[in-house]
Structure formats: C-alpha cells, structure tokens
mmCIF file of C-alpha atoms and ligand atoms in Angstrom:
data_model
loop_
_atom_site.group_PDB
_atom_site.id
_atom_site.type_symbol
_atom_site.label_atom_id
_atom_site.label_comp_id
_atom_site.label_asym_id
_atom_site.label_seq_id
_atom_site.Cartn_x
_atom_site.Cartn_y
_atom_site.Cartn_z
ATOM 1 C CA UNK A 712 188.586 95.800 33.904
ATOM 2 C CA UNK A 713 189.632 94.243 37.221
ATOM 3 C CA UNK A 714 187.327 91.557 38.509
ATOM 4 C CA UNK A 715 186.750 91.687 42.225
ATOM 5 C CA UNK A 716 185.049 88.577 43.464
ATOM 6 C CA UNK A 717 182.374 89.023 46.097
ATOM 7 C CA UNK A 718 183.635 86.858 48.961
ATOM 8 C CA UNK A 719 180.785 86.752 51.426
ATOM 9 C CA UNK A 720 177.040 86.997 51.144
ATOM 10 C CA UNK A 721 175.520 90.252 52.213
ATOM 11 C CA UNK A 722 173.831 90.714 55.570
ATOM 12 C CA UNK A 723 171.399 88.068 56.711
ATOM 13 C CA UNK A 724 167.654 87.698 56.326
ATOM 14 C CA UNK A 725 167.294 84.641 58.583
ATOM 15 C CA UNK A 726 169.719 83.167 61.076
ATOM 16 C CA UNK A 727 169.781 81.111 64.257
ATOM 17 C CA UNK A 728 169.897 82.967 67.561
ATOM 18 C CA UNK A 729 172.790 82.583 70.021
ATOM 19 C CA UNK A 730 170.809 79.956 71.909
ATOM 20 C CA UNK A 731 171.149 77.774 68.805
ATOM 21 C CA UNK A 732 167.423 77.174 68.305
ATOM 22 C CA UNK A 733 165.367 80.399 68.001
ATOM 23 C CA UNK A 734 164.962 81.616 64.449
ATOM 24 C CA UNK A 735 165.811 85.282 63.910
ATOM 25 C CA UNK A 736 164.399 87.183 60.954
ATOM 26 C CA UNK A 737 164.637 90.696 59.619
ATOM 27 C CA UNK A 738 161.002 91.884 59.549
ATOM 28 C CA UNK A 739 160.496 92.991 55.936
ATOM 29 C CA UNK A 740 157.143 94.637 56.617
ATOM 30 C CA UNK A 741 159.004 97.354 58.544
ATOM 31 C CA UNK A 742 161.723 98.120 56.005
ATOM 32 C CA UNK A 743 162.953 100.581 54.906
ATOM 33 C CA UNK A 744 161.680 102.726 57.759
ATOM 34 C CA UNK A 745 162.752 100.551 60.668
ATOM 35 C CA UNK A 746 165.159 97.666 61.141
ATOM 36 C CA UNK A 747 163.315 95.186 63.307
ATOM 37 C CA UNK A 748 164.653 91.729 64.125
ATOM 38 C CA UNK A 749 162.094 89.172 65.288
ATOM 39 C CA UNK A 750 162.827 86.007 67.234
ATOM 40 C CA UNK A 751 160.547 83.169 66.250
ATOM 41 C CA UNK A 752 160.161 80.380 68.796
ATOM 42 C CA UNK A 753 157.425 78.177 67.348
ATOM 43 C CA UNK A 754 156.298 76.699 64.044
ATOM 44 C CA UNK A 755 153.128 78.799 64.239
ATOM 45 C CA UNK A 756 155.175 82.006 64.529
ATOM 46 C CA UNK A 757 157.102 81.016 61.414
ATOM 47 C CA UNK A 758 153.831 80.338 59.570
ATOM 48 C CA UNK A 759 152.508 83.752 60.608
ATOM 49 C CA UNK A 760 155.746 85.457 59.526
ATOM 50 C CA UNK A 761 155.342 83.909 56.064
ATOM 51 C CA UNK A 762 151.627 84.780 55.767
ATOM 52 C CA UNK A 763 152.158 88.391 56.849
ATOM 53 C CA UNK A 764 155.261 88.654 54.623
ATOM 54 C CA UNK A 765 157.687 89.489 57.398
ATOM 55 C CA UNK A 766 159.711 86.949 55.459
ATOM 56 C CA UNK A 767 159.026 86.802 51.744
ATOM 57 C CA UNK A 768 160.548 85.966 48.383
ATOM 58 C CA UNK A 769 160.397 82.400 47.092
ATOM 59 C CA UNK A 770 163.763 81.017 48.313
ATOM 60 C CA UNK A 771 163.460 82.651 51.733
ATOM 61 C CA UNK A 772 159.907 81.351 52.169
ATOM 62 C CA UNK A 773 161.205 77.818 51.527
ATOM 63 C CA UNK A 774 164.091 78.032 53.996
ATOM 64 C CA UNK A 775 161.887 79.737 56.626
ATOM 65 C CA UNK A 776 159.436 76.853 56.378
ATOM 66 C CA UNK A 777 162.309 74.390 56.865
ATOM 67 C CA UNK A 778 163.183 76.134 60.123
ATOM 68 C CA UNK A 779 159.473 76.078 61.021
ATOM 69 C CA UNK A 780 159.629 72.277 60.811
ATOM 70 C CA UNK A 781 162.737 72.317 63.005
ATOM 71 C CA UNK A 782 160.915 74.360 65.651
ATOM 72 C CA UNK A 783 157.957 71.975 65.498
ATOM 73 C CA UNK A 784 160.272 68.969 65.958
ATOM 74 C CA UNK A 785 161.913 70.611 68.950
ATOM 75 C CA UNK A 786 158.533 70.855 70.658
ATOM 76 C CA UNK A 787 157.067 67.517 69.558
ATOM 77 C CA UNK A 788 158.872 65.159 67.212
ATOM 78 C CA UNK A 789 156.003 62.711 66.688
ATOM 79 C CA UNK A 790 154.727 61.676 63.259
ATOM 80 C CA UNK A 791 151.520 63.648 63.905
ATOM 81 C CA UNK A 792 153.441 66.815 64.715
ATOM 82 C CA UNK A 793 155.596 66.451 61.583
ATOM 83 C CA UNK A 794 152.508 66.026 59.438
ATOM 84 C CA UNK A 795 150.544 68.908 60.962
ATOM 85 C CA UNK A 796 153.561 71.260 60.709
ATOM 86 C CA UNK A 797 153.910 70.257 57.050
ATOM 87 C CA UNK A 798 150.229 70.975 56.363
ATOM 88 C CA UNK A 799 150.157 74.286 58.276
ATOM 89 C CA UNK A 800 153.319 75.649 56.657
ATOM 90 C CA UNK A 801 152.211 74.493 53.201
ATOM 91 C CA UNK A 802 149.003 76.522 53.629
ATOM 92 C CA UNK A 803 150.815 79.833 54.120
ATOM 93 C CA UNK A 804 151.451 80.998 50.551
ATOM 94 C CA UNK A 805 150.391 79.135 47.430
ATOM 95 C CA UNK A 806 152.474 80.426 44.511
ATOM 96 C CA UNK A 807 156.163 80.095 45.436
ATOM 97 C CA UNK A 808 156.910 76.418 44.841
ATOM 98 C CA UNK A 809 160.119 76.633 46.883
ATOM 99 C CA UNK A 810 157.818 76.230 49.883
ATOM 100 C CA UNK A 811 156.632 72.802 48.740
ATOM 101 C CA UNK A 812 160.148 71.853 47.716
ATOM 102 C CA UNK A 813 161.604 72.673 51.143
ATOM 103 C CA UNK A 814 158.767 71.017 53.064
ATOM 104 C CA UNK A 815 159.000 67.862 50.941
ATOM 105 C CA UNK A 816 162.770 67.770 51.488
ATOM 106 C CA UNK A 817 162.357 68.157 55.251
ATOM 107 C CA UNK A 818 159.649 65.512 55.516
ATOM 108 C CA UNK A 819 161.564 63.025 53.383
ATOM 109 C CA UNK A 820 164.643 63.570 55.537
ATOM 110 C CA UNK A 821 162.881 63.308 58.908
ATOM 111 C CA UNK A 822 160.126 60.750 58.450
ATOM 112 C CA UNK A 823 162.439 57.689 58.419
ATOM 113 C CA UNK A 824 164.214 58.803 61.629
ATOM 114 C CA UNK A 825 163.308 57.892 65.183
ATOM 115 C CA UNK A 826 161.439 60.802 66.825
ATOM 116 C CA UNK A 827 164.273 61.279 69.333
ATOM 117 C CA UNK A 828 166.661 62.089 66.479
ATOM 118 C CA UNK A 829 164.378 64.391 64.527
ATOM 119 C CA UNK A 830 164.909 67.784 66.154
ATOM 120 C CA UNK A 831 168.684 67.890 65.697
ATOM 121 C CA UNK A 832 168.389 66.395 62.201
ATOM 122 C CA UNK A 833 165.780 69.015 61.276
ATOM 123 C CA UNK A 834 168.006 71.896 62.361
ATOM 124 C CA UNK A 835 170.963 70.411 60.491
ATOM 125 C CA UNK A 836 168.905 69.980 57.335
ATOM 126 C CA UNK A 837 167.402 73.489 57.544
ATOM 127 C CA UNK A 838 170.895 74.950 57.985
ATOM 128 C CA UNK A 839 172.036 72.922 54.964
ATOM 129 C CA UNK A 840 169.199 74.348 52.818
ATOM 130 C CA UNK A 841 170.127 77.835 53.989
ATOM 131 C CA UNK A 842 173.777 77.333 53.038
ATOM 132 C CA UNK A 843 172.822 75.810 49.690
ATOM 133 C CA UNK A 844 170.755 78.866 48.793
ATOM 134 C CA UNK A 845 173.757 81.125 49.373
ATOM 135 C CA UNK A 846 175.873 79.032 46.983
ATOM 136 C CA UNK A 847 173.035 78.989 44.464
ATOM 137 C CA UNK A 848 172.755 82.775 44.542
ATOM 138 C CA UNK A 849 176.464 83.022 43.909
ATOM 139 C CA UNK A 850 176.246 80.843 40.795
ATOM 140 C CA UNK A 851 173.248 82.784 39.492
ATOM 141 C CA UNK A 852 175.268 85.957 40.033
ATOM 142 C CA UNK A 853 178.232 84.607 38.100
ATOM 143 C CA UNK A 854 176.125 83.431 35.150
ATOM 144 C CA UNK A 855 174.095 86.660 35.062
ATOM 145 C CA UNK A 856 177.249 88.757 35.261
ATOM 146 C CA UNK A 857 178.273 87.458 31.826
ATOM 147 C CA UNK A 858 175.036 88.818 30.355
ATOM 148 C CA UNK A 859 175.731 92.235 31.821
ATOM 149 C CA UNK A 860 179.311 92.107 30.496
ATOM 150 C CA UNK A 861 177.923 91.260 27.029
ATOM 151 C CA UNK A 862 175.590 94.253 27.160
ATOM 152 C CA UNK A 863 178.504 96.497 28.069
ATOM 153 C CA UNK A 864 180.466 95.111 25.113
ATOM 154 C CA UNK A 865 177.512 95.769 22.810
ATOM 155 C CA UNK A 866 177.453 99.323 24.122
ATOM 156 C CA UNK A 867 181.158 99.507 23.256
ATOM 157 C CA UNK A 868 182.045 99.951 26.909
ATOM 158 C CA UNK A 869 179.851 102.998 27.264
ATOM 159 C CA UNK A 870 178.095 102.525 30.574
ATOM 160 C CA UNK A 871 176.128 102.464 32.588
ATOM 161 C CA UNK A 872 174.314 99.270 31.710
ATOM 162 C CA UNK A 873 170.683 100.165 32.296
ATOM 163 C CA UNK A 874 168.785 97.389 34.053
ATOM 164 C CA UNK A 875 165.071 97.336 34.836
ATOM 165 C CA UNK A 876 163.833 95.134 37.678
ATOM 166 C CA UNK A 877 160.495 94.512 39.350
ATOM 167 C CA UNK A 878 159.545 93.554 42.909
ATOM 168 C CA UNK A 879 162.332 92.362 45.165
ATOM 169 C CA UNK A 880 164.169 89.347 43.806
ATOM 170 C CA UNK A 881 166.999 90.518 45.980
ATOM 171 C CA UNK A 882 169.048 89.379 48.904
ATOM 172 C CA UNK A 883 166.025 90.133 51.094
ATOM 173 C CA UNK A 884 164.064 87.406 49.315
ATOM 174 C CA UNK A 885 166.855 84.844 49.653
ATOM 175 C CA UNK A 886 169.735 83.917 51.929
ATOM 176 C CA UNK A 887 172.606 85.356 49.877
ATOM 177 C CA UNK A 888 172.795 87.815 47.012
ATOM 178 C CA UNK A 889 169.298 87.385 45.652
ATOM 179 C CA UNK A 890 168.397 85.983 42.261
ATOM 180 C CA UNK A 891 167.754 88.865 39.836
ATOM 181 C CA UNK A 892 169.956 91.147 41.946
ATOM 182 C CA UNK A 893 172.911 88.752 42.225
ATOM 183 C CA UNK A 894 174.240 89.689 38.752
ATOM 184 C CA UNK A 895 173.810 93.358 39.689
ATOM 185 C CA UNK A 896 175.863 92.972 42.878
ATOM 186 C CA UNK A 897 178.533 91.012 41.007
ATOM 187 C CA UNK A 898 178.664 93.565 38.183
ATOM 188 C CA UNK A 899 178.914 96.438 40.640
ATOM 189 C CA UNK A 900 181.687 94.674 42.562
ATOM 190 C CA UNK A 901 183.546 94.023 39.282
ATOM 191 C CA UNK A 902 183.556 97.711 38.491
ATOM 192 C CA UNK A 903 180.978 97.535 35.694
ATOM 193 C CA UNK A 904 178.926 100.723 35.744
ATOM 194 C CA UNK A 905 175.255 99.841 36.137
ATOM 195 C CA UNK A 906 172.127 101.799 36.873
ATOM 196 C CA UNK A 907 168.956 100.063 38.009
ATOM 197 C CA UNK A 908 165.417 101.215 37.276
ATOM 198 C CA UNK A 909 163.456 99.909 40.250
ATOM 199 C CA UNK A 910 159.786 99.471 39.550
ATOM 200 C CA UNK A 911 157.810 100.341 42.699
ATOM 201 C CA UNK A 912 155.682 97.155 42.636
ATOM 202 C CA UNK A 913 152.263 98.126 43.865
ATOM 203 C CA UNK A 914 150.463 97.204 45.982
ATOM 204 C CA UNK A 915 153.097 96.247 48.558
ATOM 205 C CA UNK A 916 155.919 98.262 47.021
ATOM 206 C CA UNK A 917 158.632 95.633 47.325
ATOM 207 C CA UNK A 918 160.598 97.504 44.646
ATOM 208 C CA UNK A 919 160.323 100.978 46.140
ATOM 209 C CA UNK A 920 160.764 99.821 49.732
ATOM 210 C CA UNK A 921 163.010 96.754 49.611
ATOM 211 C CA UNK A 922 164.991 96.679 46.361
ATOM 212 C CA UNK A 923 165.747 100.398 46.585
ATOM 213 C CA UNK A 924 166.861 99.875 50.192
ATOM 214 C CA UNK A 925 169.154 96.917 49.602
ATOM 215 C CA UNK A 926 170.766 98.168 46.370
ATOM 216 C CA UNK A 927 171.128 101.649 47.848
ATOM 217 C CA UNK A 928 172.874 100.199 50.912
ATOM 218 C CA UNK A 929 175.552 98.764 48.655
ATOM 219 C CA UNK A 930 175.969 101.954 46.667
ATOM 220 C CA UNK A 931 174.393 100.730 43.420
ATOM 221 C CA UNK A 932 172.978 103.674 41.459
ATOM 222 C CA UNK A 933 169.215 103.329 41.124
ATOM 223 C CA UNK A 934 166.072 105.239 40.309
ATOM 224 C CA UNK A 935 162.626 104.214 41.566
ATOM 225 C CA UNK A 936 159.860 104.518 38.979
ATOM 226 C CA UNK A 937 156.141 103.866 39.151
ATOM 227 C CA UNK A 938 155.135 100.530 37.672
ATOM 228 C CA UNK A 939 153.538 102.154 34.651
ATOM 229 C CA UNK A 940 156.748 103.901 33.632
ATOM 230 C CA UNK A 941 158.376 100.710 32.340
ATOM 231 C CA UNK A 942 156.800 100.914 28.856
ATOM 232 C CA UNK A 943 157.901 104.506 28.484
ATOM 233 C CA UNK A 944 161.491 103.740 29.518
ATOM 234 C CA UNK A 945 161.686 100.782 27.139
ATOM 235 C CA UNK A 946 160.217 102.803 24.281
ATOM 236 C CA UNK A 947 162.819 105.551 24.783
ATOM 237 C CA UNK A 948 165.746 103.109 24.704
ATOM 238 C CA UNK A 949 166.540 103.731 28.364
ATOM 239 C CA UNK A 950 166.689 100.048 29.323
ATOM 240 C CA UNK A 951 169.364 97.588 28.105
ATOM 241 C CA UNK A 952 168.240 94.546 30.030
ATOM 242 C CA UNK A 953 165.274 93.463 32.160
ATOM 243 C CA UNK A 954 166.114 91.147 35.082
ATOM 244 C CA UNK A 955 163.381 89.732 37.295
ATOM 245 C CA UNK A 956 162.957 86.786 39.658
ATOM 246 C CA UNK A 957 160.337 84.041 39.807
ATOM 247 C CA UNK A 958 158.126 82.207 42.268
ATOM 248 C CA UNK A 959 157.359 79.191 40.114
ATOM 249 C CA UNK A 960 158.649 78.193 36.691
ATOM 250 C CA UNK A 961 157.085 75.364 34.704
ATOM 251 C CA UNK A 962 158.925 72.644 32.791
ATOM 252 C CA UNK A 963 158.656 74.646 29.576
ATOM 253 C CA UNK A 964 159.746 77.975 31.098
ATOM 254 C CA UNK A 965 156.506 79.811 31.878
ATOM 255 C CA UNK A 966 157.319 81.977 34.894
ATOM 256 C CA UNK A 967 155.103 83.251 37.704
ATOM 257 C CA UNK A 968 156.424 86.370 39.385
ATOM 258 C CA UNK A 969 155.067 89.439 41.129
ATOM 259 C CA UNK A 970 152.010 91.008 39.512
ATOM 260 C CA UNK A 971 153.144 93.394 36.776
ATOM 261 C CA UNK A 972 155.997 91.225 35.512
ATOM 262 C CA UNK A 973 154.047 90.007 32.479
ATOM 263 C CA UNK A 974 153.340 93.536 31.225
ATOM 264 C CA UNK A 975 157.042 94.328 31.422
ATOM 265 C CA UNK A 976 157.906 91.236 29.399
ATOM 266 C CA UNK A 977 155.417 92.203 26.692
ATOM 267 C CA UNK A 978 156.751 95.749 26.526
ATOM 268 C CA UNK A 979 160.362 94.513 26.501
ATOM 269 C CA UNK A 980 159.710 92.192 23.566
ATOM 270 C CA UNK A 981 157.908 94.949 21.677
ATOM 271 C CA UNK A 982 161.046 97.067 22.003
ATOM 272 C CA UNK A 983 163.527 94.194 21.464
ATOM 273 C CA UNK A 984 165.033 94.517 24.919
ATOM 274 C CA UNK A 985 166.260 91.221 26.435
ATOM 275 C CA UNK A 986 164.066 90.001 29.293
ATOM 276 C CA UNK A 987 165.664 87.441 31.628
ATOM 277 C CA UNK A 988 164.200 85.563 34.580
ATOM 278 C CA UNK A 989 166.655 84.495 37.318
ATOM 279 C CA UNK A 990 165.811 81.704 39.756
ATOM 280 C CA UNK A 991 167.219 78.601 41.450
ATOM 281 C CA UNK A 992 166.303 75.027 40.480
ATOM 282 C CA UNK A 993 164.109 74.899 43.596
ATOM 283 C CA UNK A 994 161.725 77.345 41.879
ATOM 284 C CA UNK A 995 160.985 74.914 39.039
ATOM 285 C CA UNK A 996 157.755 72.945 39.228
ATOM 286 C CA UNK A 997 158.459 69.975 36.975
ATOM 287 C CA UNK A 998 154.866 68.741 37.353
ATOM 288 C CA UNK A 999 153.465 71.723 35.440
ATOM 289 C CA UNK A 1000 153.815 72.756 31.829
ATOM 290 C CA UNK A 1001 151.204 75.431 31.109
ATOM 291 C CA UNK A 1002 151.826 78.124 33.701
ATOM 292 C CA UNK A 1003 148.916 80.399 32.821
ATOM 293 C CA UNK A 1004 146.487 77.541 33.253
ATOM 294 C CA UNK A 1005 148.007 75.712 36.171
ATOM 295 C CA UNK A 1006 150.139 77.868 38.461
ATOM 296 C CA UNK A 1007 148.066 78.784 41.523
ATOM 297 C CA UNK A 1008 147.943 82.547 41.924
ATOM 298 C CA UNK A 1009 147.756 83.922 45.440
ATOM 299 C CA UNK A 1010 144.936 86.354 46.012
ATOM 300 C CA UNK A 1011 145.682 88.646 48.940
ATOM 301 C CA UNK A 1012 143.556 91.087 50.896
ATOM 302 C CA UNK A 1013 142.126 94.057 48.998
ATOM 303 C CA UNK A 1014 143.322 96.201 51.873
ATOM 304 C CA UNK A 1015 146.834 96.031 50.398
ATOM 305 C CA UNK A 1016 145.427 97.887 47.383
ATOM 306 C CA UNK A 1017 143.148 100.345 49.173
ATOM 307 C CA UNK A 1018 145.789 101.314 51.735
ATOM 308 C CA UNK A 1019 149.451 102.265 51.413
ATOM 309 C CA UNK A 1020 152.085 101.809 54.095
ATOM 310 C CA UNK A 1021 154.955 104.259 54.490
ATOM 311 C CA UNK A 1022 156.482 106.769 56.887
ATOM 312 C CA UNK A 1023 155.041 110.153 57.884
ATOM 313 C CA UNK A 1024 156.906 113.474 57.831
ATOM 314 C CA UNK A 1025 158.544 112.593 61.149
ATOM 315 C CA UNK A 1026 159.675 109.226 59.828
ATOM 316 C CA UNK A 1027 157.088 107.308 61.857
ATOM 317 C CA UNK A 1028 155.478 104.277 60.170
ATOM 318 C CA UNK A 1029 152.021 105.178 58.892
ATOM 319 C CA UNK A 1030 149.252 103.750 56.763
ATOM 320 C CA UNK A 1031 146.886 105.800 54.624
ATOM 321 C CA UNK A 1032 143.864 104.891 52.534
ATOM 322 C CA UNK A 1033 143.992 105.908 48.867
ATOM 323 C CA UNK A 1034 140.536 104.787 47.719
ATOM 324 C CA UNK A 1035 137.030 105.812 48.714
ATOM 325 C CA UNK A 1036 135.979 103.714 51.718
ATOM 326 C CA UNK A 1037 133.385 101.875 49.647
ATOM 327 C CA UNK A 1038 135.746 100.866 46.785
ATOM 328 C CA UNK A 1039 136.214 97.154 46.171
ATOM 329 C CA UNK A 1040 139.748 96.007 45.382
ATOM 330 C CA UNK A 1041 141.157 92.869 43.795
ATOM 331 C CA UNK A 1042 144.658 91.815 44.664
ATOM 332 C CA UNK A 1043 146.189 89.009 42.593
ATOM 333 C CA UNK A 1044 149.721 88.854 43.938
ATOM 334 C CA UNK A 1045 151.374 87.238 40.903
ATOM 335 C CA UNK A 1046 151.025 86.890 37.153
ATOM 336 C CA UNK A 1047 152.465 84.395 34.716
ATOM 337 C CA UNK A 1048 154.738 85.319 31.840
ATOM 338 C CA UNK A 1049 154.527 82.628 29.160
ATOM 339 C CA UNK A 1050 157.926 81.361 27.997
ATOM 340 C CA UNK A 1051 157.494 82.906 24.544
ATOM 341 C CA UNK A 1052 157.920 86.386 26.052
ATOM 342 C CA UNK A 1053 161.117 85.473 27.897
ATOM 343 C CA UNK A 1054 164.559 85.844 26.279
ATOM 344 C CA UNK A 1055 166.285 83.472 28.657
ATOM 345 C CA UNK A 1056 166.479 81.895 32.094
ATOM 346 C CA UNK A 1057 169.371 82.378 34.493
ATOM 347 C CA UNK A 1058 169.840 79.531 36.954
ATOM 348 C CA UNK A 1059 172.629 78.245 39.182
ATOM 349 C CA UNK A 1060 173.480 75.799 36.402
ATOM 350 C CA UNK A 1061 173.759 78.365 33.648
ATOM 351 C CA UNK A 1062 171.662 80.364 31.210
ATOM 352 C CA UNK A 1063 169.206 78.667 28.869
ATOM 353 C CA UNK A 1064 166.373 79.428 26.515
ATOM 354 C CA UNK A 1065 162.919 79.498 28.068
ATOM 355 C CA UNK A 1066 161.951 76.212 26.436
ATOM 356 C CA UNK A 1067 161.437 72.642 27.622
ATOM 357 C CA UNK A 1068 164.602 71.634 25.729
ATOM 358 C CA UNK A 1069 166.631 74.442 27.288
ATOM 359 C CA UNK A 1070 165.550 73.495 30.784
ATOM 360 C CA UNK A 1071 166.061 69.782 30.161
ATOM 361 C CA UNK A 1072 169.650 70.463 29.161
ATOM 362 C CA UNK A 1073 170.346 72.175 32.490
ATOM 363 C CA UNK A 1074 168.362 69.758 34.669
ATOM 364 C CA UNK A 1075 168.414 66.408 32.829
ATOM 365 C CA UNK A 1076 167.735 64.455 36.038
ATOM 366 C CA UNK A 1077 164.535 66.362 36.908
ATOM 367 C CA UNK A 1078 162.933 67.243 33.582
ATOM 368 C CA UNK A 1079 160.025 65.145 32.314
ATOM 369 C CA UNK A 1080 161.103 62.693 29.615
ATOM 370 C CA UNK A 1081 160.852 64.113 26.120
ATOM 371 C CA UNK A 1082 157.750 62.246 25.019
ATOM 372 C CA UNK A 1083 156.134 61.871 28.412
ATOM 373 C CA UNK A 1084 152.688 63.404 28.644
ATOM 374 C CA UNK A 1085 152.549 66.573 30.742
ATOM 375 C CA UNK A 1086 150.899 66.107 34.101
ATOM 376 C CA UNK A 1087 147.224 66.936 33.811
ATOM 377 C CA UNK A 1088 146.149 69.550 36.290
ATOM 378 C CA UNK A 1089 142.752 70.999 36.915
ATOM 379 C CA UNK A 1090 142.450 74.699 36.059
ATOM 380 C CA UNK A 1091 142.502 76.874 39.138
ATOM 381 C CA UNK A 1092 139.092 78.425 38.606
HETATM 382 O O1 LIG B 1119 155.050 88.386 47.326
HETATM 383 P P1 LIG B 1119 156.543 88.338 47.418
HETATM 384 O O2 LIG B 1119 157.145 89.623 47.857
HETATM 385 O O3 LIG B 1119 157.010 87.144 48.206
HETATM 386 O O4 LIG B 1119 156.996 88.105 45.910
HETATM 387 C C1 LIG B 1119 158.357 87.979 45.622
HETATM 388 C C2 LIG B 1119 158.649 87.888 44.178
HETATM 389 O O5 LIG B 1119 157.788 87.933 43.348
HETATM 390 C C3 LIG B 1119 160.093 87.675 43.825
HETATM 391 O O6 LIG B 1119 160.365 88.214 42.568
HETATM 392 C C4 LIG B 1119 160.444 86.182 43.802
HETATM 393 O O7 LIG B 1119 159.960 85.524 44.934
HETATM 394 C C5 LIG B 1119 161.892 85.970 43.717
HETATM 395 S S1 LIG B 1119 162.710 86.294 45.276
HETATM 396 C C6 LIG B 1119 164.355 86.037 45.029
#
C-alpha cells in the first residue's frame, strides 16, 4: 500500500488577521450550517468565545487563551493587566487543563520582561504554541496510524477499519489534524479504507455537527449514530477500534472527556474492542492521580439539554425545545474514564499503557517520582 504523507495541516481554526494583531476564529457554534469567521480584538472577546464555545476542544482552548493574553498585553502590558487577564481567561472553562498549561506558559514567559516588550513577546509565544500544536497533532497521527494499520492486518486486509469516535477531538478542536481524528486523516491519506461511526454527542452535538462536517469535508466515509447506539454496534462486532480525545488526563491515565465517553469505554471492554485515548502532553495534569475524585467537571446550562440547535427546512439556523417547559435539566459536560477501562494512550511521544509507569516512560521529565506521594486534592463536591 502506498503511503502518502499529509504535508500540511487542514484548514485553520484560529489565525492572525492581516493586520497582524486581531485574532480570527471559525465560530464553531454556527457549524455546520454556516461558516462564520469572527475577529476578536480584546482579551474579553477571547474569554467570551471560549465560554460560549465558539472555540472549543482542549488544545484550541489553550492556544486561544494564549492569544487572549497577547491581546491584553497589546492594550495594557502592566503586571496588573497580565494578572487579571490570566485570572479571567482561567475562569472560562474548568475541565480542559490545556487552558491552565497555556496560561502558565504565557505568564512565565512574560512576567520577567519589561512591560514595553511584553506585547510582541506575547504574540510570538502564542504563535509558537499554535505551531507546536500542529506538530503535536502530526505525531499523534503518525503513532495512531500504526494502530489502524495493525487492525487492518488483523482483519487480513479486509477493510474498512471500523472506528467509533465521540464528540469532536478533531481538527476543529486543535490547530492541525486533531487528536483522535489525526490517525483517521493519516490512514485515509495512506489509502487505508476506514469508516467512522460518529456518535452525535448530546447535548451540543459536537459529533453530529462538527466531526461529521470535518471528516465529510475530507471525504472520509462516516455514519452518524445516536449516542446510545454505541453498545449495540460494539455488541454486533461492527467496531474494530474506539478512538476518542481527552480534556485532562491524570498521572496514572484516568481520562476526562466529553460526557458519554465513559459508557463507551465500558461497553468496548465488555466486547473486547480496543479503546484508545489520543491527546497531547499538554492535556496531562501531573498534579492529579485519581481522576474520578479530582478532575473538575464543568457543569453547563440546562438549556443545552432542554433545547436543540440545528437548521430548519430552509437551512436557516433554528433552536427548538425538546422538553416540557417545566422540566429541570442537568448538564455535566464531561465524565472520567478510569485508566483500567482504557486499552492505551496515544500521545505525540508514542503509544503507552494507561498506567503511571506507561506515562512515566513517555514523559520522564514531568511524571511524579515513583515513590512520591500523589498530590492531595480536595474532592470537588
Ligand atoms: O466541550 P468541548 O466541545 O470543548 O469538549 C471537547 C472534547 O471533549 C474533546 O474530545 C477534547 O477536548 C479533545 S479536542 C482535540
């Protein structure tokens, strides 16, 4: 089989405007019905774009926040402005740890500089983080591709390789090829026949709206299914591999991802289907060990459950209510899959077991020392 290497990342999710300082984003709340580009000119606009999920997905949230700091420094490069931008951006979404990672990196880079030098340094650093994420996606794609090739071998070359994914851990949630989707793009480009089951991902439908849109754009065969279909597909032997992303992974491999991921992992294990989580090193929270106890889970508005956004018969964006007006709704945006349910982790440094030892091997410089006590964290509630 000829291997075609994907040369360039796919289309952008965040880029600098021609003026060299405004931050342009593809508004993900409008996809797939409309392609709307927004120009963000202040830190507060970036914060709002993250809160409202115009930009979303752990790596993209982190890089967006970095550009938010750059915009803040352009307006006022004082210590107070740096600190208040850090605090405001950190408050936007609590689960994806890439946000903290990027903000810490920006603050550490800028704080020692003279205020007059901070704006240009902030832009340069934010651009560097953006570029690094593209390279990271590429490596994840290359490592994940091998897993897909192995599945094809196991199937004696009889494709397509059937992949189940959840939410959008795609190029829309990153700066390059995505995390869970990167191996899919690389496999498709290499001529490996794949078919992707895209789980709709209620309540915000990132699977049905975003993953279906971006994979479809590149000609990858896919079928959207309701979230509850995953068990049925796994039971019938219609899935060879589950590939999902993550918003925060602990030092022993517990992984927080979009609500509904955990159920898929349980069903996959019950049916002996490999379940892999793909993410960059920036998604690892080395201060946490027990993800179920300690990863903060974002609780979003119940309106996202009671109402559904889509397009009407004329293709116009529309929102409809699906519950009785009086119904209460709870909306935990993420769940945690304990490491024991995960077959393996795909990172930019390679594939490892979802164990502390596996992760330590890949990230020896960051992992807690073997006998060090795990950081003690208060339970969330
Ligand atoms: O709430 P979202 O849409 O930001 O959640 C996104 C996910 O759960 C993704 O799987 C994860 O961030 C990985 S994005 C490459």
